[in-house]
Amino acid sequence: MAFSSRFFNLIVLVAIFLPTIAIATDYVVGDDKGWTNNGVDYEAWAKDKDFKVGDALVFNYKPPSHNVYKVDGAGFTSCNTTSQNGEPLTSGNDRVELQAAGNKWYICGKEGHCGSGQKLKISVKDSSGYNSAVHGIAFSAFQVIVVPLIAVLII
């Protein structure tokens, strides 16, 4: 009896966490080129991506050559890091979770880098209203797997 109780608990945990895991995405900024001022068009990179709350941006670069500042729209346009932007990220493998919907702006604060194009603007959508085909498929697969398992445990 203890085995079936543990198995049921495992199924409940999977049922709770699988939908979240299935739809969150980590986006490596600049893909294999990373966060650099060497010929990456970050506007083009972001253009076809569908950023949602819960997703994350990963900025890969070699410190101390670059850094990442989260800025506002004015700071993005003027490449200004001195407003209320806080401290830069400097690890070289910075993960930024997208916690709220809206426009987000990021720049490199090293001299001349932002001006040469090392800046990223994205629009984040609220994940609660997200209705893409991928989400539907992931959630349907989840139902197809979990519902029969729960039915077997109940019977």
PDB file of C-alpha atoms in Angstrom:
ATOM      1  CA  MET A   1       0.000   0.000   0.000  1.00  0.00           C
ATOM      2  CA  ALA A   2       2.902   2.390   0.714  1.00  0.00           C
ATOM      3  CA  PHE A   3       4.147   1.984  -2.854  1.00  0.00           C
ATOM      4  CA  SER A   4       0.846   3.046  -4.408  1.00  0.00           C
ATOM      5  CA  SER A   5       0.663   6.031  -2.033  1.00  0.00           C
ATOM      6  CA  ARG A   6       4.138   7.191  -3.113  1.00  0.00           C
ATOM      7  CA  PHE A   7       3.255   6.621  -6.753  1.00  0.00           C
ATOM      8  CA  PHE A   8       0.074   8.670  -6.345  1.00  0.00           C
ATOM      9  CA  ASN A   9       2.059  11.491  -4.700  1.00  0.00           C
ATOM     10  CA  LEU A  10       4.512  11.430  -7.605  1.00  0.00           C
ATOM     11  CA  ILE A  11       1.662  11.660 -10.106  1.00  0.00           C
ATOM     12  CA  VAL A  12       0.164  14.603  -8.222  1.00  0.00           C
ATOM     13  CA  LEU A  13       3.525  16.435  -8.291  1.00  0.00           C
ATOM     14  CA  VAL A  14       3.896  15.795 -12.015  1.00  0.00           C
ATOM     15  CA  ALA A  15       0.337  17.005 -12.576  1.00  0.00           C
ATOM     16  CA  ILE A  16       1.109  20.247 -10.763  1.00  0.00           C
ATOM     17  CA  PHE A  17       4.471  21.078 -12.317  1.00  0.00           C
ATOM     18  CA  LEU A  18       4.408  19.632 -15.852  1.00  0.00           C
ATOM     19  CA  PRO A  19       2.259  22.355 -17.458  1.00  0.00           C
ATOM     20  CA  THR A  20       4.604  25.075 -16.191  1.00  0.00           C
ATOM     21  CA  ILE A  21       7.712  23.237 -17.304  1.00  0.00           C
ATOM     22  CA  ALA A  22       6.252  22.427 -20.706  1.00  0.00           C
ATOM     23  CA  ILE A  23       5.556  26.025 -21.716  1.00  0.00           C
ATOM     24  CA  ALA A  24       8.450  28.078 -20.213  1.00  0.00           C
ATOM     25  CA  THR A  25      11.340  28.800 -22.572  1.00  0.00           C
ATOM     26  CA  ASP A  26      14.918  29.980 -22.048  1.00  0.00           C
ATOM     27  CA  TYR A  27      16.072  32.207 -24.914  1.00  0.00           C
ATOM     28  CA  VAL A  28      19.832  32.498 -25.421  1.00  0.00           C
ATOM     29  CA  VAL A  29      20.218  36.083 -26.611  1.00  0.00           C
ATOM     30  CA  GLY A  30      22.025  36.093 -29.958  1.00  0.00           C
ATOM     31  CA  ASP A  31      21.836  32.280 -30.130  1.00  0.00           C
ATOM     32  CA  ASP A  32      25.309  30.760 -30.649  1.00  0.00           C
ATOM     33  CA  LYS A  33      26.971  34.182 -31.101  1.00  0.00           C
ATOM     34  CA  GLY A  34      25.765  35.331 -27.670  1.00  0.00           C
ATOM     35  CA  TRP A  35      25.734  38.861 -26.275  1.00  0.00           C
ATOM     36  CA  THR A  36      28.318  40.723 -28.342  1.00  0.00           C
ATOM     37  CA  ASN A  37      28.919  43.924 -30.270  1.00  0.00           C
ATOM     38  CA  ASN A  38      30.289  41.970 -33.199  1.00  0.00           C
ATOM     39  CA  GLY A  39      27.663  41.913 -35.925  1.00  0.00           C
ATOM     40  CA  VAL A  40      24.544  40.521 -34.224  1.00  0.00           C
ATOM     41  CA  ASP A  41      21.279  42.236 -35.121  1.00  0.00           C
ATOM     42  CA  TYR A  42      19.321  41.833 -31.882  1.00  0.00           C
ATOM     43  CA  GLU A  43      16.211  43.445 -33.355  1.00  0.00           C
ATOM     44  CA  ALA A  44      16.127  40.762 -36.060  1.00  0.00           C
ATOM     45  CA  TRP A  45      16.940  38.055 -33.491  1.00  0.00           C
ATOM     46  CA  ALA A  46      13.943  39.021 -31.311  1.00  0.00           C
ATOM     47  CA  LYS A  47      11.528  39.669 -34.187  1.00  0.00           C
ATOM     48  CA  ASP A  48      10.104  36.135 -34.583  1.00  0.00           C
ATOM     49  CA  LYS A  49      10.141  35.167 -30.894  1.00  0.00           C
ATOM     50  CA  ASP A  50       7.065  35.054 -28.683  1.00  0.00           C
ATOM     51  CA  PHE A  51       8.263  36.077 -25.203  1.00  0.00           C
ATOM     52  CA  LYS A  52       5.912  35.249 -22.323  1.00  0.00           C
ATOM     53  CA  VAL A  53       5.897  35.821 -18.569  1.00  0.00           C
ATOM     54  CA  GLY A  54       7.842  32.902 -17.052  1.00  0.00           C
ATOM     55  CA  ASP A  55      10.303  32.664 -19.949  1.00  0.00           C
ATOM     56  CA  ALA A  56      13.918  33.730 -19.416  1.00  0.00           C
ATOM     57  CA  LEU A  57      16.635  35.517 -21.357  1.00  0.00           C
ATOM     58  CA  VAL A  58      20.163  34.122 -21.081  1.00  0.00           C
ATOM     59  CA  PHE A  59      22.973  36.539 -21.885  1.00  0.00           C
ATOM     60  CA  ASN A  60      26.209  34.662 -22.688  1.00  0.00           C
ATOM     61  CA  TYR A  61      29.435  36.666 -23.071  1.00  0.00           C
ATOM     62  CA  LYS A  62      33.039  36.818 -21.878  1.00  0.00           C
ATOM     63  CA  PRO A  63      33.401  39.122 -18.867  1.00  0.00           C
ATOM     64  CA  PRO A  64      34.675  41.794 -18.427  1.00  0.00           C
ATOM     65  CA  SER A  65      34.281  42.598 -22.140  1.00  0.00           C
ATOM     66  CA  HIS A  66      30.512  43.079 -21.806  1.00  0.00           C
ATOM     67  CA  ASN A  67      27.743  43.482 -19.243  1.00  0.00           C
ATOM     68  CA  VAL A  68      23.959  43.741 -19.221  1.00  0.00           C
ATOM     69  CA  TYR A  69      21.911  46.673 -17.952  1.00  0.00           C
ATOM     70  CA  LYS A  70      18.144  46.553 -17.745  1.00  0.00           C
ATOM     71  CA  VAL A  71      17.050  50.036 -18.786  1.00  0.00           C
ATOM     72  CA  ASP A  72      13.880  51.931 -19.632  1.00  0.00           C
ATOM     73  CA  GLY A  73      12.874  53.077 -23.120  1.00  0.00           C
ATOM     74  CA  ALA A  74      14.710  56.394 -22.803  1.00  0.00           C
ATOM     75  CA  GLY A  75      17.884  54.655 -21.607  1.00  0.00           C
ATOM     76  CA  PHE A  76      17.623  52.239 -24.533  1.00  0.00           C
ATOM     77  CA  THR A  77      17.262  55.034 -27.086  1.00  0.00           C
ATOM     78  CA  SER A  78      20.090  57.140 -25.627  1.00  0.00           C
ATOM     79  CA  CYS A  79      22.294  54.197 -24.511  1.00  0.00           C
ATOM     80  CA  ASN A  80      22.202  55.696 -21.011  1.00  0.00           C
ATOM     81  CA  THR A  81      22.964  53.465 -18.007  1.00  0.00           C
ATOM     82  CA  THR A  82      22.996  56.231 -15.394  1.00  0.00           C
ATOM     83  CA  SER A  83      19.262  56.514 -14.671  1.00  0.00           C
ATOM     84  CA  GLN A  84      17.480  54.244 -12.192  1.00  0.00           C
ATOM     85  CA  ASN A  85      18.782  51.072 -13.810  1.00  0.00           C
ATOM     86  CA  GLY A  86      20.624  49.495 -10.905  1.00  0.00           C
ATOM     87  CA  GLU A  87      23.820  47.504 -11.141  1.00  0.00           C
ATOM     88  CA  PRO A  88      24.790  45.679 -14.319  1.00  0.00           C
ATOM     89  CA  LEU A  89      24.819  41.915 -14.646  1.00  0.00           C
ATOM     90  CA  THR A  90      28.432  40.820 -15.109  1.00  0.00           C
ATOM     91  CA  SER A  91      28.696  37.019 -14.745  1.00  0.00           C
ATOM     92  CA  GLY A  92      28.942  36.210 -18.452  1.00  0.00           C
ATOM     93  CA  ASN A  93      26.059  33.766 -18.106  1.00  0.00           C
ATOM     94  CA  ASP A  94      23.250  36.015 -16.871  1.00  0.00           C
ATOM     95  CA  ARG A  95      19.732  34.580 -16.691  1.00  0.00           C
ATOM     96  CA  VAL A  96      16.909  37.124 -16.538  1.00  0.00           C
ATOM     97  CA  GLU A  97      13.446  35.729 -15.803  1.00  0.00           C
ATOM     98  CA  LEU A  98      10.646  37.629 -17.483  1.00  0.00           C
ATOM     99  CA  GLN A  99       8.328  38.229 -14.536  1.00  0.00           C
ATOM    100  CA  ALA A 100       5.907  40.808 -15.925  1.00  0.00           C
ATOM    101  CA  ALA A 101       4.265  41.608 -19.238  1.00  0.00           C
ATOM    102  CA  GLY A 102       5.288  44.706 -21.194  1.00  0.00           C
ATOM    103  CA  ASN A 103       8.274  46.134 -23.037  1.00  0.00           C
ATOM    104  CA  LYS A 104      11.761  45.280 -21.730  1.00  0.00           C
ATOM    105  CA  TRP A 105      15.026  46.909 -22.742  1.00  0.00           C
ATOM    106  CA  TYR A 106      18.625  45.712 -22.227  1.00  0.00           C
ATOM    107  CA  ILE A 107      21.920  47.284 -23.244  1.00  0.00           C
ATOM    108  CA  CYS A 108      25.640  46.696 -22.836  1.00  0.00           C
ATOM    109  CA  GLY A 109      27.121  49.489 -20.727  1.00  0.00           C
ATOM    110  CA  LYS A 110      30.649  49.224 -22.122  1.00  0.00           C
ATOM    111  CA  GLU A 111      31.667  52.349 -24.017  1.00  0.00           C
ATOM    112  CA  GLY A 112      30.415  52.339 -27.603  1.00  0.00           C
ATOM    113  CA  HIS A 113      28.811  48.890 -27.451  1.00  0.00           C
ATOM    114  CA  CYS A 114      25.175  49.986 -27.203  1.00  0.00           C
ATOM    115  CA  GLY A 115      25.715  52.590 -29.930  1.00  0.00           C
ATOM    116  CA  SER A 116      27.086  49.889 -32.213  1.00  0.00           C
ATOM    117  CA  GLY A 117      23.950  47.771 -31.744  1.00  0.00           C
ATOM    118  CA  GLN A 118      24.496  45.743 -28.581  1.00  0.00           C
ATOM    119  CA  LYS A 119      21.020  46.389 -27.264  1.00  0.00           C
ATOM    120  CA  LEU A 120      17.824  44.387 -27.081  1.00  0.00           C
ATOM    121  CA  LYS A 121      14.169  45.423 -26.942  1.00  0.00           C
ATOM    122  CA  ILE A 122      11.467  42.808 -26.439  1.00  0.00           C
ATOM    123  CA  SER A 123       7.757  42.734 -25.726  1.00  0.00           C
ATOM    124  CA  VAL A 124       6.631  40.204 -23.110  1.00  0.00           C
ATOM    125  CA  LYS A 125       3.093  38.809 -23.193  1.00  0.00           C
ATOM    126  CA  ASP A 126       1.075  37.696 -20.182  1.00  0.00           C
ATOM    127  CA  SER A 127       1.290  33.896 -20.139  1.00  0.00           C
ATOM    128  CA  SER A 128      -2.140  33.442 -18.515  1.00  0.00           C
ATOM    129  CA  GLY A 129      -3.888  34.407 -21.753  1.00  0.00           C
ATOM    130  CA  TYR A 130      -1.439  32.597 -23.999  1.00  0.00           C
ATOM    131  CA  ASN A 131      -3.260  30.401 -26.554  1.00  0.00           C
ATOM    132  CA  SER A 132      -0.691  29.193 -29.064  1.00  0.00           C
ATOM    133  CA  ALA A 133      -0.784  25.840 -30.800  1.00  0.00           C
ATOM    134  CA  VAL A 134       2.314  24.759 -28.877  1.00  0.00           C
ATOM    135  CA  HIS A 135       0.631  25.438 -25.545  1.00  0.00           C
ATOM    136  CA  GLY A 136      -2.462  23.533 -26.661  1.00  0.00           C
ATOM    137  CA  ILE A 137      -0.431  20.528 -27.789  1.00  0.00           C
ATOM    138  CA  ALA A 138       1.650  20.481 -24.590  1.00  0.00           C
ATOM    139  CA  PHE A 139      -1.426  20.716 -22.385  1.00  0.00           C
ATOM    140  CA  SER A 140      -3.319  18.073 -24.417  1.00  0.00           C
ATOM    141  CA  ALA A 141      -0.385  15.672 -24.149  1.00  0.00           C
ATOM    142  CA  PHE A 142      -0.304  16.335 -20.432  1.00  0.00           C
ATOM    143  CA  GLN A 143      -3.993  15.434 -20.154  1.00  0.00           C
ATOM    144  CA  VAL A 144      -3.600  12.291 -22.262  1.00  0.00           C
ATOM    145  CA  ILE A 145      -0.824  11.025 -19.969  1.00  0.00           C
ATOM    146  CA  VAL A 146      -2.011  12.101 -16.526  1.00  0.00           C
ATOM    147  CA  VAL A 147      -5.773  11.476 -16.681  1.00  0.00           C
ATOM    148  CA  PRO A 148      -5.455   7.729 -17.464  1.00  0.00           C
ATOM    149  CA  LEU A 149      -2.811   7.343 -14.743  1.00  0.00           C
ATOM    150  CA  ILE A 150      -5.083   8.906 -12.181  1.00  0.00           C
ATOM    151  CA  ALA A 151      -7.991   6.757 -13.400  1.00  0.00           C
ATOM    152  CA  VAL A 152      -5.881   3.576 -12.980  1.00  0.00           C
ATOM    153  CA  LEU A 153      -4.936   4.627  -9.448  1.00  0.00           C
ATOM    154  CA  ILE A 154      -8.527   5.292  -8.498  1.00  0.00           C
ATOM    155  CA  ILE A 155      -9.783   1.980  -9.869  1.00  0.00           C
TER     156      ILE A 155
END
